[in-house]
mmCIF file of C-alpha atoms in Angstrom:
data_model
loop_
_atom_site.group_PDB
_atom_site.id
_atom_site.type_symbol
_atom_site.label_atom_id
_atom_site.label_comp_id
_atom_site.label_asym_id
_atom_site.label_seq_id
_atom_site.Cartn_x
_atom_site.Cartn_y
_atom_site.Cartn_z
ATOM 1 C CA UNK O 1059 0.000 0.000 0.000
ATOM 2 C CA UNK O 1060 3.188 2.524 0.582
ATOM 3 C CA UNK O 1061 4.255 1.798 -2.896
ATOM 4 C CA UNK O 1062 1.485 2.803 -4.737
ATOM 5 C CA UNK O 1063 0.494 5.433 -1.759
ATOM 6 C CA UNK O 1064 3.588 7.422 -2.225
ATOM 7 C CA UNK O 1065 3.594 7.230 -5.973
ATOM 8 C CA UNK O 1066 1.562 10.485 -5.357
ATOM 9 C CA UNK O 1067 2.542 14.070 -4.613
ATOM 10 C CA UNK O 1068 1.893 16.671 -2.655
ATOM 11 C CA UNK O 1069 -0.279 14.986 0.261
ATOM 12 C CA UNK O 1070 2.088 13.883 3.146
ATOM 13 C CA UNK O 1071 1.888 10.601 5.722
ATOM 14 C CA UNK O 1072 1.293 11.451 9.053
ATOM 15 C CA UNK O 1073 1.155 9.125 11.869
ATOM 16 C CA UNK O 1074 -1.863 8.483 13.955
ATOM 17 C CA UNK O 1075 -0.336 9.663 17.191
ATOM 18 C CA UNK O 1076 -0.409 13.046 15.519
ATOM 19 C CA UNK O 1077 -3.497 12.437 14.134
ATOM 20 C CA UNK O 1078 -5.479 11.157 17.803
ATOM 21 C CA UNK O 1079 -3.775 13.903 19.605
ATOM 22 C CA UNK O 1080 -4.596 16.426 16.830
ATOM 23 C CA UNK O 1081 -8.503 15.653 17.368
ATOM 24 C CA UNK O 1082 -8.694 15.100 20.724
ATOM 25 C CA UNK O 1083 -8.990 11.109 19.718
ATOM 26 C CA UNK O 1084 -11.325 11.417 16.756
ATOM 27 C CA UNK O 1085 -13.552 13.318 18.622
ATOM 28 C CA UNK O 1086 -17.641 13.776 16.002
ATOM 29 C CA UNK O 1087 -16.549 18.128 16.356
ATOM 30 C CA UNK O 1088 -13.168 18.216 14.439
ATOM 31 C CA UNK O 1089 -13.946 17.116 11.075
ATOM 32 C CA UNK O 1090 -10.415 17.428 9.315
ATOM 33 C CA UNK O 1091 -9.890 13.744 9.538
ATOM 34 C CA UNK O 1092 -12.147 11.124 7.100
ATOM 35 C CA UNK O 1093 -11.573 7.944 9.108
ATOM 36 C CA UNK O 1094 -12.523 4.956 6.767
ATOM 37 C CA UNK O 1095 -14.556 2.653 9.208
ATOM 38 C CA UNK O 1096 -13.571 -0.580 9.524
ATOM 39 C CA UNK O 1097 -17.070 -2.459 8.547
ATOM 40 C CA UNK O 1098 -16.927 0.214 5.065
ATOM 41 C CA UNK O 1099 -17.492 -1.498 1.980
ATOM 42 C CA UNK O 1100 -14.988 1.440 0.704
ATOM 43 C CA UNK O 1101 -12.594 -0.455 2.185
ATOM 44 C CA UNK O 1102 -8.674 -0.879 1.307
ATOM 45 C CA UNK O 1103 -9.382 -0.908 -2.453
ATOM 46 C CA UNK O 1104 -11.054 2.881 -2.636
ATOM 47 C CA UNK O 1105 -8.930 4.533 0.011
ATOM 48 C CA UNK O 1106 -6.133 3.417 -1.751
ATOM 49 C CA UNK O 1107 -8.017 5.095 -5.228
ATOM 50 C CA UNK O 1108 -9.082 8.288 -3.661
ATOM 51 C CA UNK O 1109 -5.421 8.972 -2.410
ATOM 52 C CA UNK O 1110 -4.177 7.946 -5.602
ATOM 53 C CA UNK O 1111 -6.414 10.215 -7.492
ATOM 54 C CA UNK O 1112 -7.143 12.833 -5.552
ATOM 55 C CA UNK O 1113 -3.508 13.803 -4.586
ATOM 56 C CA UNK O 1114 -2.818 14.381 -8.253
ATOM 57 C CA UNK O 1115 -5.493 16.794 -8.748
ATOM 58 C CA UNK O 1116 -5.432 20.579 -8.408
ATOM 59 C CA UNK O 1117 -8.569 22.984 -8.791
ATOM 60 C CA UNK O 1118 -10.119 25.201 -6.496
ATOM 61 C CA UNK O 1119 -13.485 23.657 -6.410
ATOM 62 C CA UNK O 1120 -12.079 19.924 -5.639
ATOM 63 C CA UNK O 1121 -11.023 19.344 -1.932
ATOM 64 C CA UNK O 1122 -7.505 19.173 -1.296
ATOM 65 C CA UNK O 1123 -5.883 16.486 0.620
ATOM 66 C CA UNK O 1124 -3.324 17.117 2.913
ATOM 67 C CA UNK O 1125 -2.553 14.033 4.302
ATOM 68 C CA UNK O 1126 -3.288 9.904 5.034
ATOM 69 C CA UNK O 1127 -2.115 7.389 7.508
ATOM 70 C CA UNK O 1128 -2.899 3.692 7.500
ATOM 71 C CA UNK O 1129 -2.003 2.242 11.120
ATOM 72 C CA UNK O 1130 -3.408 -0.031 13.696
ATOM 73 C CA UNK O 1131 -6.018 -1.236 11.014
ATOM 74 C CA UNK O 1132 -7.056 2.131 10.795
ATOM 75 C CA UNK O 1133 -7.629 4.007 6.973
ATOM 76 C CA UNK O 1134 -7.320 7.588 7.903
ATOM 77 C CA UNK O 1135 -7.728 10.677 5.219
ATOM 78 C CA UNK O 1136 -6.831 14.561 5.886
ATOM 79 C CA UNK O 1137 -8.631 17.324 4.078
ATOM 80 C CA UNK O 1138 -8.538 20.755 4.081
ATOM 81 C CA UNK O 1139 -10.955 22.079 6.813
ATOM 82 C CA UNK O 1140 -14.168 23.256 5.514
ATOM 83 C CA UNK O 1141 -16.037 25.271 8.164
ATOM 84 C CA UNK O 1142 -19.280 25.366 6.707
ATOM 85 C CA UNK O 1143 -20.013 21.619 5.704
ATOM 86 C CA UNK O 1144 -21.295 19.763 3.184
ATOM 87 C CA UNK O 1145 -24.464 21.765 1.042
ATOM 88 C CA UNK O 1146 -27.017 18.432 2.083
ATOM 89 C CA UNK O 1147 -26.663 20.262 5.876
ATOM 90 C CA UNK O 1148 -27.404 23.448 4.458
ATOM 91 C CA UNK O 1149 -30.506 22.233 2.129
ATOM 92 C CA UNK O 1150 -31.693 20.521 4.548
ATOM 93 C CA UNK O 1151 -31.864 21.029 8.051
ATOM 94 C CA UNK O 1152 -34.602 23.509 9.862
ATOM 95 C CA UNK O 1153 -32.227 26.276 11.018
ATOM 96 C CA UNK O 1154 -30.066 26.685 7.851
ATOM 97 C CA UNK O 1155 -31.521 29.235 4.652
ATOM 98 C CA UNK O 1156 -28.751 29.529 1.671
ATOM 99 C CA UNK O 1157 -29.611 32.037 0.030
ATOM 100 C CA UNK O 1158 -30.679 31.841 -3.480
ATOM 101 C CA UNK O 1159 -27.321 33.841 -4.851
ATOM 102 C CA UNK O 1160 -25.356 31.304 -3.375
ATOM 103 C CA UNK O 1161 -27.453 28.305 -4.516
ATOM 104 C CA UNK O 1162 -27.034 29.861 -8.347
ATOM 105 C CA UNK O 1163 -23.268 30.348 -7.383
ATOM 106 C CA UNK O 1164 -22.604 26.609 -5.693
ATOM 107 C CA UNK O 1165 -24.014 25.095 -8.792
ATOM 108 C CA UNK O 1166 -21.508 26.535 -11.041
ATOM 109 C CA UNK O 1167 -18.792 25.463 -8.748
ATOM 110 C CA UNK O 1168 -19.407 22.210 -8.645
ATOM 111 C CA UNK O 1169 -19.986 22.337 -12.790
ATOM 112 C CA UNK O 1170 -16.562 23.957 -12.655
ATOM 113 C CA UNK O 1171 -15.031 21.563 -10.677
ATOM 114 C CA UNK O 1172 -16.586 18.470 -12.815
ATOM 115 C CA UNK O 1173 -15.473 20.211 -16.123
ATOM 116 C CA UNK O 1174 -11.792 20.079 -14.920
ATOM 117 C CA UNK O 1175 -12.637 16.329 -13.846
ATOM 118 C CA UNK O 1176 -13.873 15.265 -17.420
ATOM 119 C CA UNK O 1177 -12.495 17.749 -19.328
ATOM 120 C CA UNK O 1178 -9.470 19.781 -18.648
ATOM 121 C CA UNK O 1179 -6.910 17.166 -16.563
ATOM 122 C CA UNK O 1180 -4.443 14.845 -18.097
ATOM 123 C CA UNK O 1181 -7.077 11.722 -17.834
ATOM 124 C CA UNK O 1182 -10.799 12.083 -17.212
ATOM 125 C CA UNK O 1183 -12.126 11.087 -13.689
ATOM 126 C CA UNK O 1184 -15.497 9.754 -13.461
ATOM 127 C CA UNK O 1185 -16.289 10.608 -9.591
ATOM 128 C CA UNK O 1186 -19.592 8.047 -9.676
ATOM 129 C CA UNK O 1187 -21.032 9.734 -6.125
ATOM 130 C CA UNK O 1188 -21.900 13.429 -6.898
ATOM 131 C CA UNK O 1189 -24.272 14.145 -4.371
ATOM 132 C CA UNK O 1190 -25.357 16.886 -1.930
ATOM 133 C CA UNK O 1191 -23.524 15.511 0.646
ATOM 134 C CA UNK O 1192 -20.061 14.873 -1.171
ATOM 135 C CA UNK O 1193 -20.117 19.202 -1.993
ATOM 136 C CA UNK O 1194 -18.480 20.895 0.939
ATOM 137 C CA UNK O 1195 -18.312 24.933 1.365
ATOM 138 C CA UNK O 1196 -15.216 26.710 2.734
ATOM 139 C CA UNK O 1197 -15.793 29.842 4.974
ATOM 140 C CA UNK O 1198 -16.792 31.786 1.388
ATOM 141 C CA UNK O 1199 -19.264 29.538 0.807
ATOM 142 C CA UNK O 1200 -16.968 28.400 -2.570
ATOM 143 C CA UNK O 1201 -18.418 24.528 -3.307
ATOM 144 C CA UNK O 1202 -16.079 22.118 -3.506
ATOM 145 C CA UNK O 1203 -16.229 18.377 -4.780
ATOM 146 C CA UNK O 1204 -14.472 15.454 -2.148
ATOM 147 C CA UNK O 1205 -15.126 11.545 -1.167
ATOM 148 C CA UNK O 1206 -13.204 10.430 -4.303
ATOM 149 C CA UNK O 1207 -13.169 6.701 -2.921
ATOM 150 C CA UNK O 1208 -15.438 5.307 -6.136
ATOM 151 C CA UNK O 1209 -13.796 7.673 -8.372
ATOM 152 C CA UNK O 1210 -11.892 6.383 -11.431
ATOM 153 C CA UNK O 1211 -9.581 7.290 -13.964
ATOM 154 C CA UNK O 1212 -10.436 6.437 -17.664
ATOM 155 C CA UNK O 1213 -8.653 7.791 -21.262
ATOM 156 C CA UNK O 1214 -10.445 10.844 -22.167
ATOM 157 C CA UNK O 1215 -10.941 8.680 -26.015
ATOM 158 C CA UNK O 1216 -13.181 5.964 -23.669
ATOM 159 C CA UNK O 1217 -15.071 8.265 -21.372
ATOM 160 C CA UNK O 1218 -16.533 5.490 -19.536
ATOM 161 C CA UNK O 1219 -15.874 1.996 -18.631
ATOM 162 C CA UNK O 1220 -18.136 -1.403 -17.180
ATOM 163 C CA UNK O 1221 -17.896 -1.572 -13.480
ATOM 164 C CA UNK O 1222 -19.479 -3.183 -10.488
ATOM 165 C CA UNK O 1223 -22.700 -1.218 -9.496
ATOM 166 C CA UNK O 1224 -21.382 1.698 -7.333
ATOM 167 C CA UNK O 1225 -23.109 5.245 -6.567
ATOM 168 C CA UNK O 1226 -25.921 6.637 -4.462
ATOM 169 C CA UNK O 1227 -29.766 5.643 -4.933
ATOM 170 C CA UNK O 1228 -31.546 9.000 -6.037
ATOM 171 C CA UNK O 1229 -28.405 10.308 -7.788
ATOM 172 C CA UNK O 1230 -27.075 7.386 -9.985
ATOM 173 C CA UNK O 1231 -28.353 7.396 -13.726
ATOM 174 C CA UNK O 1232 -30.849 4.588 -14.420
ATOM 175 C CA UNK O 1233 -28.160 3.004 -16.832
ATOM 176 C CA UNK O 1234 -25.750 2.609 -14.557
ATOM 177 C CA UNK O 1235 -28.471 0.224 -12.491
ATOM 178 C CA UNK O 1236 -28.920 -1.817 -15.781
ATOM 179 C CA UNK O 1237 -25.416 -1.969 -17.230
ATOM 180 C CA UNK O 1238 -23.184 -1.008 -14.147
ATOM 181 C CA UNK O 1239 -21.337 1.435 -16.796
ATOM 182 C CA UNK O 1240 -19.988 4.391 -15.269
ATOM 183 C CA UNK O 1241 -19.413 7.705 -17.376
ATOM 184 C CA UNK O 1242 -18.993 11.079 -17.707
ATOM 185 C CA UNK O 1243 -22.613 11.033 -18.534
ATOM 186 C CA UNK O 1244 -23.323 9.709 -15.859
ATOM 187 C CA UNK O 1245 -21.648 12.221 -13.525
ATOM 188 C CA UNK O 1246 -23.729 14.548 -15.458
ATOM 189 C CA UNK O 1247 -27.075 12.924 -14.123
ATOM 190 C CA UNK O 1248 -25.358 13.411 -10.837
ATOM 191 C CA UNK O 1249 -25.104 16.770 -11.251
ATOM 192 C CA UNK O 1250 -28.236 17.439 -12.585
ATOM 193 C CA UNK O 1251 -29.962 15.521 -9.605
ATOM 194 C CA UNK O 1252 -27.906 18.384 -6.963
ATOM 195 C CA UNK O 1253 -29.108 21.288 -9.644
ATOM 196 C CA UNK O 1254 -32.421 20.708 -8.464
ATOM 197 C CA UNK O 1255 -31.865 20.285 -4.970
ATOM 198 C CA UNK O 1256 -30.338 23.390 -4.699
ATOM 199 C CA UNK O 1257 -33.812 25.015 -6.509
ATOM 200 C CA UNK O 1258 -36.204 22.528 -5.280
ATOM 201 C CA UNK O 1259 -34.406 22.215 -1.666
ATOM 202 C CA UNK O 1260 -35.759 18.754 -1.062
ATOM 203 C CA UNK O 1261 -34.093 15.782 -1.968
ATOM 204 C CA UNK O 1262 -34.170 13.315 -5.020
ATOM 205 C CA UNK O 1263 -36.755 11.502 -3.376
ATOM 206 C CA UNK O 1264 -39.489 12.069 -0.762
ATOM 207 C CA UNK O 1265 -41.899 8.746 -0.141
ATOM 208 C CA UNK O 1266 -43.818 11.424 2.113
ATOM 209 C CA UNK O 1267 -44.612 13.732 -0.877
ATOM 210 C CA UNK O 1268 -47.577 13.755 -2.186
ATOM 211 C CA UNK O 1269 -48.898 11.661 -5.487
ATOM 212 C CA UNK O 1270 -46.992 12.670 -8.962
ATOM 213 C CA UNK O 1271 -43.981 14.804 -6.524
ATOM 214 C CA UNK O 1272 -42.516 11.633 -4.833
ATOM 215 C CA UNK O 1273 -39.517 11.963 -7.451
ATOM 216 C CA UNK O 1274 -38.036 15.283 -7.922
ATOM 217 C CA UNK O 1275 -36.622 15.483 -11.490
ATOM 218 C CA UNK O 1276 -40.422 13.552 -12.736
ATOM 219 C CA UNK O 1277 -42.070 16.252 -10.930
ATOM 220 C CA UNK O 1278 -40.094 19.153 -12.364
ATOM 221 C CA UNK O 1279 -40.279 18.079 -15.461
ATOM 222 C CA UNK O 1280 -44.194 17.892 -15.602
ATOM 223 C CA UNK O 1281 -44.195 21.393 -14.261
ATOM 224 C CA UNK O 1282 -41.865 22.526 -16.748
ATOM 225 C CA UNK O 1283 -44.362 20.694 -19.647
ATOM 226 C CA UNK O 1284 -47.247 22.436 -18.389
ATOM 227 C CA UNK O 1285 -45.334 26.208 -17.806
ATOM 228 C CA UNK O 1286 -45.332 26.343 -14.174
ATOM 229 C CA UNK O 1287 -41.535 25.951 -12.821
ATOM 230 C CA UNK O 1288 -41.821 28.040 -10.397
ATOM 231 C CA UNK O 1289 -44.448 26.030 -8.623
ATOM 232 C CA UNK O 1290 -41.225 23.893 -7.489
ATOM 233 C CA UNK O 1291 -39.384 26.262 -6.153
ATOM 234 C CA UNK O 1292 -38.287 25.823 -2.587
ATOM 235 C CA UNK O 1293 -40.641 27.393 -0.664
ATOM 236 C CA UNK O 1294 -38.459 28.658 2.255
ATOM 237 C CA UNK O 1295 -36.970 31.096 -0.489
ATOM 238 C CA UNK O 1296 -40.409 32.787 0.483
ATOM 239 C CA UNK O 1297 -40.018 33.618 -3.715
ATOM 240 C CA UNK O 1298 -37.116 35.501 -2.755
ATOM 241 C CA UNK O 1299 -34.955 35.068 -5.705
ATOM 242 C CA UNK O 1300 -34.348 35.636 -9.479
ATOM 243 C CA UNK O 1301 -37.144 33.600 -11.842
ATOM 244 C CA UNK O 1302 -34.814 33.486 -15.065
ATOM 245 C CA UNK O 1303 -31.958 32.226 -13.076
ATOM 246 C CA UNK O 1304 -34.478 29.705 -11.094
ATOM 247 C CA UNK O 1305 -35.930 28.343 -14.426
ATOM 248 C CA UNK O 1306 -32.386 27.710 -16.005
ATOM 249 C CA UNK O 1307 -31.458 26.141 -13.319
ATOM 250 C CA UNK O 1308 -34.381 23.676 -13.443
ATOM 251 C CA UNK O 1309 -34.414 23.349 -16.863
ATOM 252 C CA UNK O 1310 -30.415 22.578 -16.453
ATOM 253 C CA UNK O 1311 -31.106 20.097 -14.019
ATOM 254 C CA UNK O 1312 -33.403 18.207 -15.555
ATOM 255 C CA UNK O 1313 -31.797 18.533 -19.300
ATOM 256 C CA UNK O 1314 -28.913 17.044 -17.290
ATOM 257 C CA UNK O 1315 -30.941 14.167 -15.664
ATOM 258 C CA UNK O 1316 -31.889 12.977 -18.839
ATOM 259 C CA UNK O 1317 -33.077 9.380 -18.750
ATOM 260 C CA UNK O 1318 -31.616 8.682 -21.863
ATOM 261 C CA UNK O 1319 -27.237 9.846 -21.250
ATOM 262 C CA UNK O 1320 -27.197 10.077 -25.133
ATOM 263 C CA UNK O 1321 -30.088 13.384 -25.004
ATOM 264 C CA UNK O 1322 -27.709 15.139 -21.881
ATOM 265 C CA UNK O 1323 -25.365 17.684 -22.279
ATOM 266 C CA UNK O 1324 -21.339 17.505 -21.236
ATOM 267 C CA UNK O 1325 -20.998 19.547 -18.105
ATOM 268 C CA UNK O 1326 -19.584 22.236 -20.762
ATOM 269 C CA UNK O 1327 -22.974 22.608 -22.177
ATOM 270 C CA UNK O 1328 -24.418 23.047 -18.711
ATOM 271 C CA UNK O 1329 -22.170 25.878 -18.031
ATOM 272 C CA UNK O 1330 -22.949 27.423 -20.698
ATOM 273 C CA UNK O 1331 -26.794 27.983 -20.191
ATOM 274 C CA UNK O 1332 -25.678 28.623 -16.519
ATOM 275 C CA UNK O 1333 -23.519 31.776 -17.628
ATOM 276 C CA UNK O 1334 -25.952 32.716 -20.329
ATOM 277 C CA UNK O 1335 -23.890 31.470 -22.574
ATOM 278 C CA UNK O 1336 -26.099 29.424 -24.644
ATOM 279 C CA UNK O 1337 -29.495 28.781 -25.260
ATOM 280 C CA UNK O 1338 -31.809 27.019 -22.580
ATOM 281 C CA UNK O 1339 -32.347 23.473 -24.475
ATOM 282 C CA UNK O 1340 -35.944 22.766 -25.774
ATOM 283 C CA UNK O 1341 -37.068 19.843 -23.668
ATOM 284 C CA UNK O 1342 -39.969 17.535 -24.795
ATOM 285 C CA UNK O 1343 -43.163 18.504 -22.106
ATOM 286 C CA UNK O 1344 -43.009 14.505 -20.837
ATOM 287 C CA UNK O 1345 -40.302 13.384 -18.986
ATOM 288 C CA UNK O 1346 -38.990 10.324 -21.486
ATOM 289 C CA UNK O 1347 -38.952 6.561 -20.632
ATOM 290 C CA UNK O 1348 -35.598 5.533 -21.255
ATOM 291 C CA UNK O 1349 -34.603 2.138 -23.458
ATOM 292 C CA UNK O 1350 -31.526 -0.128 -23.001
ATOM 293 C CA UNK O 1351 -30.138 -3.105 -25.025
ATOM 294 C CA UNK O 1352 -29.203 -5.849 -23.196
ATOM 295 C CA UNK O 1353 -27.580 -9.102 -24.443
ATOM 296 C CA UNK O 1354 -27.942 -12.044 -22.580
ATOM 297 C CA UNK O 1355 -26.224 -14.577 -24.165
ATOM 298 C CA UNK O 1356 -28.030 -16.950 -26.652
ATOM 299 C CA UNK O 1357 -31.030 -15.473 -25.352
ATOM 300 C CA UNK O 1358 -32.462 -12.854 -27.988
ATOM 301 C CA UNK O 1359 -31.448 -9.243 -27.341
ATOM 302 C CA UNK O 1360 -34.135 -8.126 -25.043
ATOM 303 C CA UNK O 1361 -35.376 -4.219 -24.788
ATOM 304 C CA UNK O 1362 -35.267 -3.285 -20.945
ATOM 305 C CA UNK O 1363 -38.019 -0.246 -20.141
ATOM 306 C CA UNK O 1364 -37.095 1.817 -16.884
ATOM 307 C CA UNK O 1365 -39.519 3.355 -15.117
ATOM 308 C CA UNK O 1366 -37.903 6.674 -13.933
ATOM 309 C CA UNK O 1367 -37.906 6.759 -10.298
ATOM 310 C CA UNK O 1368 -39.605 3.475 -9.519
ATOM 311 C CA UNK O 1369 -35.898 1.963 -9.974
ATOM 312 C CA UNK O 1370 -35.872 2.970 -6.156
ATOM 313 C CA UNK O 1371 -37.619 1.207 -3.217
ATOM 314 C CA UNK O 1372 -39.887 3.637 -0.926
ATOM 315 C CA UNK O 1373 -37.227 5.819 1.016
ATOM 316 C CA UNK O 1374 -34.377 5.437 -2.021
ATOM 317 C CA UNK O 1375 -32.544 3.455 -0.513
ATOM 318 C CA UNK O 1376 -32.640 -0.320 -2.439
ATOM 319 C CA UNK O 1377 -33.351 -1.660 -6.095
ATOM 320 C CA UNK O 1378 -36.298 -2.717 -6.839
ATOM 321 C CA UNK O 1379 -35.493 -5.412 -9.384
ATOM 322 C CA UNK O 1380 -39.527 -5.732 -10.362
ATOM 323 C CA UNK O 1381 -39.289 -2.632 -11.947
ATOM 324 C CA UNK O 1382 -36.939 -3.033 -14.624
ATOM 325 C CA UNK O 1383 -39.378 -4.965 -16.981
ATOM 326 C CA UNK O 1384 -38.801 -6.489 -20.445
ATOM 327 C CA UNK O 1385 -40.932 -5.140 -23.237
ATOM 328 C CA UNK O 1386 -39.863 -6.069 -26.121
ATOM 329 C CA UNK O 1387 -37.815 -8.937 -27.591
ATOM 330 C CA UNK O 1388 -36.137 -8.682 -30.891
ATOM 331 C CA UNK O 1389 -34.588 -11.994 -32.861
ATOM 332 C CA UNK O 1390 -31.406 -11.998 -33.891
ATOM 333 C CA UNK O 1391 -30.897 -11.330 -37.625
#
């Protein structure tokens, strides 16, 4: 593990003595320490990636690491402190209000930060777990993107490669469930999914909602069909915010959580409508039902319909394997 560990630059060992004493022994209120637990299903594998990966990278909207230590069994990761948190605490809980200039401005962080990820280093990174609570916020409130343990490097010529199934229910694309293919694309569904968290300020989905708003980026896109965005606007905004920036960054979001990954934009696109750039994107008014090609093996190739959102079990957490239903079955020529 030192061998390919110290292949990196920049971040430096440190041992855990240092470490314990440094946080009064791991104590929950000093959060400069990610301490890989020992039950993880990250395990050896992905700490070993996201040092690997992440100590290579330089961009002011990733989170730098500083430092790792692997002792007494323990997998131990320093970042740079971030005093306010990760945006899912600030979305989320009663007592905390971003306000809407900073929602506009934290989604164009973390589409700046992705662009250098799939664009603009020497190999593209797939990150395969953008979610709300994987973007921290320094004291300025600047987003920045961390928890690289699934990431993965690919060739920027490939852009995506066959993997085990790996991600976050609510944020991973519904081809990654069928395929276990992990892309650029598919960190683009990612993104689009936090997009409308950061206008909707609820999260990807709510069991407790009621009929027809249970899944976020559905619901959107039916108001956005029948001309009433705003109607999902977070309400604690109290309408307190800019209705051309609010629609684009709807329309963004969903455009970006695209059922089908061939019909969403690169994150390069999305900035551009962000900055005003480009055009907004003319959407159908119905949310699409994505189709996938699957071979299985002598078998005919069968034609797998997803229903968006009920690839989720109530609460989002767990596959619901009844949903992915075959619908059509076409010989072989």
């Amino acid at each position: 593990m030192d061998d390919e560990i110290e292949k990196g630059t920049g971040p430096k060992r440190f041992s855990f003595k240092e470490l314990a004493g440094a946080t009064n022994n791991f104590n929950d209120e000093h959060k400069l320490v990610k301490r890989v637990s020992k039950g993880s299903k990250q395990g050896v594998k992905e700490y070993v990636s996201e040092v690997k990966i992440i100590s290579r990278l330089r961009h002011r909207n990733l989170v730098q690491l500083l430092g790792w230590c692997h002792e007494k069994k323990e997998l131990l990761l320093v970042y740079e402190f971030m005093p306010n948190g990760s945006l899912d605490s600030h979305l989320f809980k009663e007592n905390c209000l971003l306000k809407w200039e900073m929602r506009y401005k934290i989604a164009k962080d973390l589409a700046s930060g992705l662009l250098y990820l799939h664009e603009e280093w020497e190999q593209c990174v797939v990150h395969r777990d953008i979610k709300s609570s994987n973007v921290t916020l320094n004291s300025n409130f600047k987003a920045k993107i961390g928890d690289f343990g699934l990431a993965r490097l690919v060739e920027h010529s490939k852009g995506s490669q066959t993997t085990v199934l790996a991600g976050t229910m609510g944020y991973m694309a519904p081809e990654c469930i069928i395929t276990g293919k992990a892309s650029k694309e598919s960190d683009v569904f990612s993104f689009g999914v936090v997009a409308l968290e950061l206008a909707c300020g609820r999260k990807p989905i709510n069991p407790m909602a009621k009929e027809g708003q249970v899944h976020m980026a559905q619901w959107v896109w039916e108001l956005y069909g029948s001309g009433k965005l705003l109607e999902a606007a977070d309400p604690r905004l109290s309408e307190d915010f800019d209705e051309q920036q609010m629609k684009v960054l709807m329309i963004v979001g969903v455009w970006c959580a695209h059922p089908d990954e061939n019909l969403r934009p690169s994150i390069r696109q999305a900035i551009h409508v962000l900055n005003s750039e480009a055009p907004l994107p003319a959407l159908p008014p119905k949310m699409p039902v994505p189709t996938y090609l699957a071979p299985s093996g002598n078998m005919p190739i069968s034609v797998l319909s997803i229903s968006y959102g009920a690839i989720y079990s109530e609460g989002g957490q767990n596959l619901n394997q009844s949903s992915v239903l075959i619908t059509t079955q076409i010989p072989h020529s």
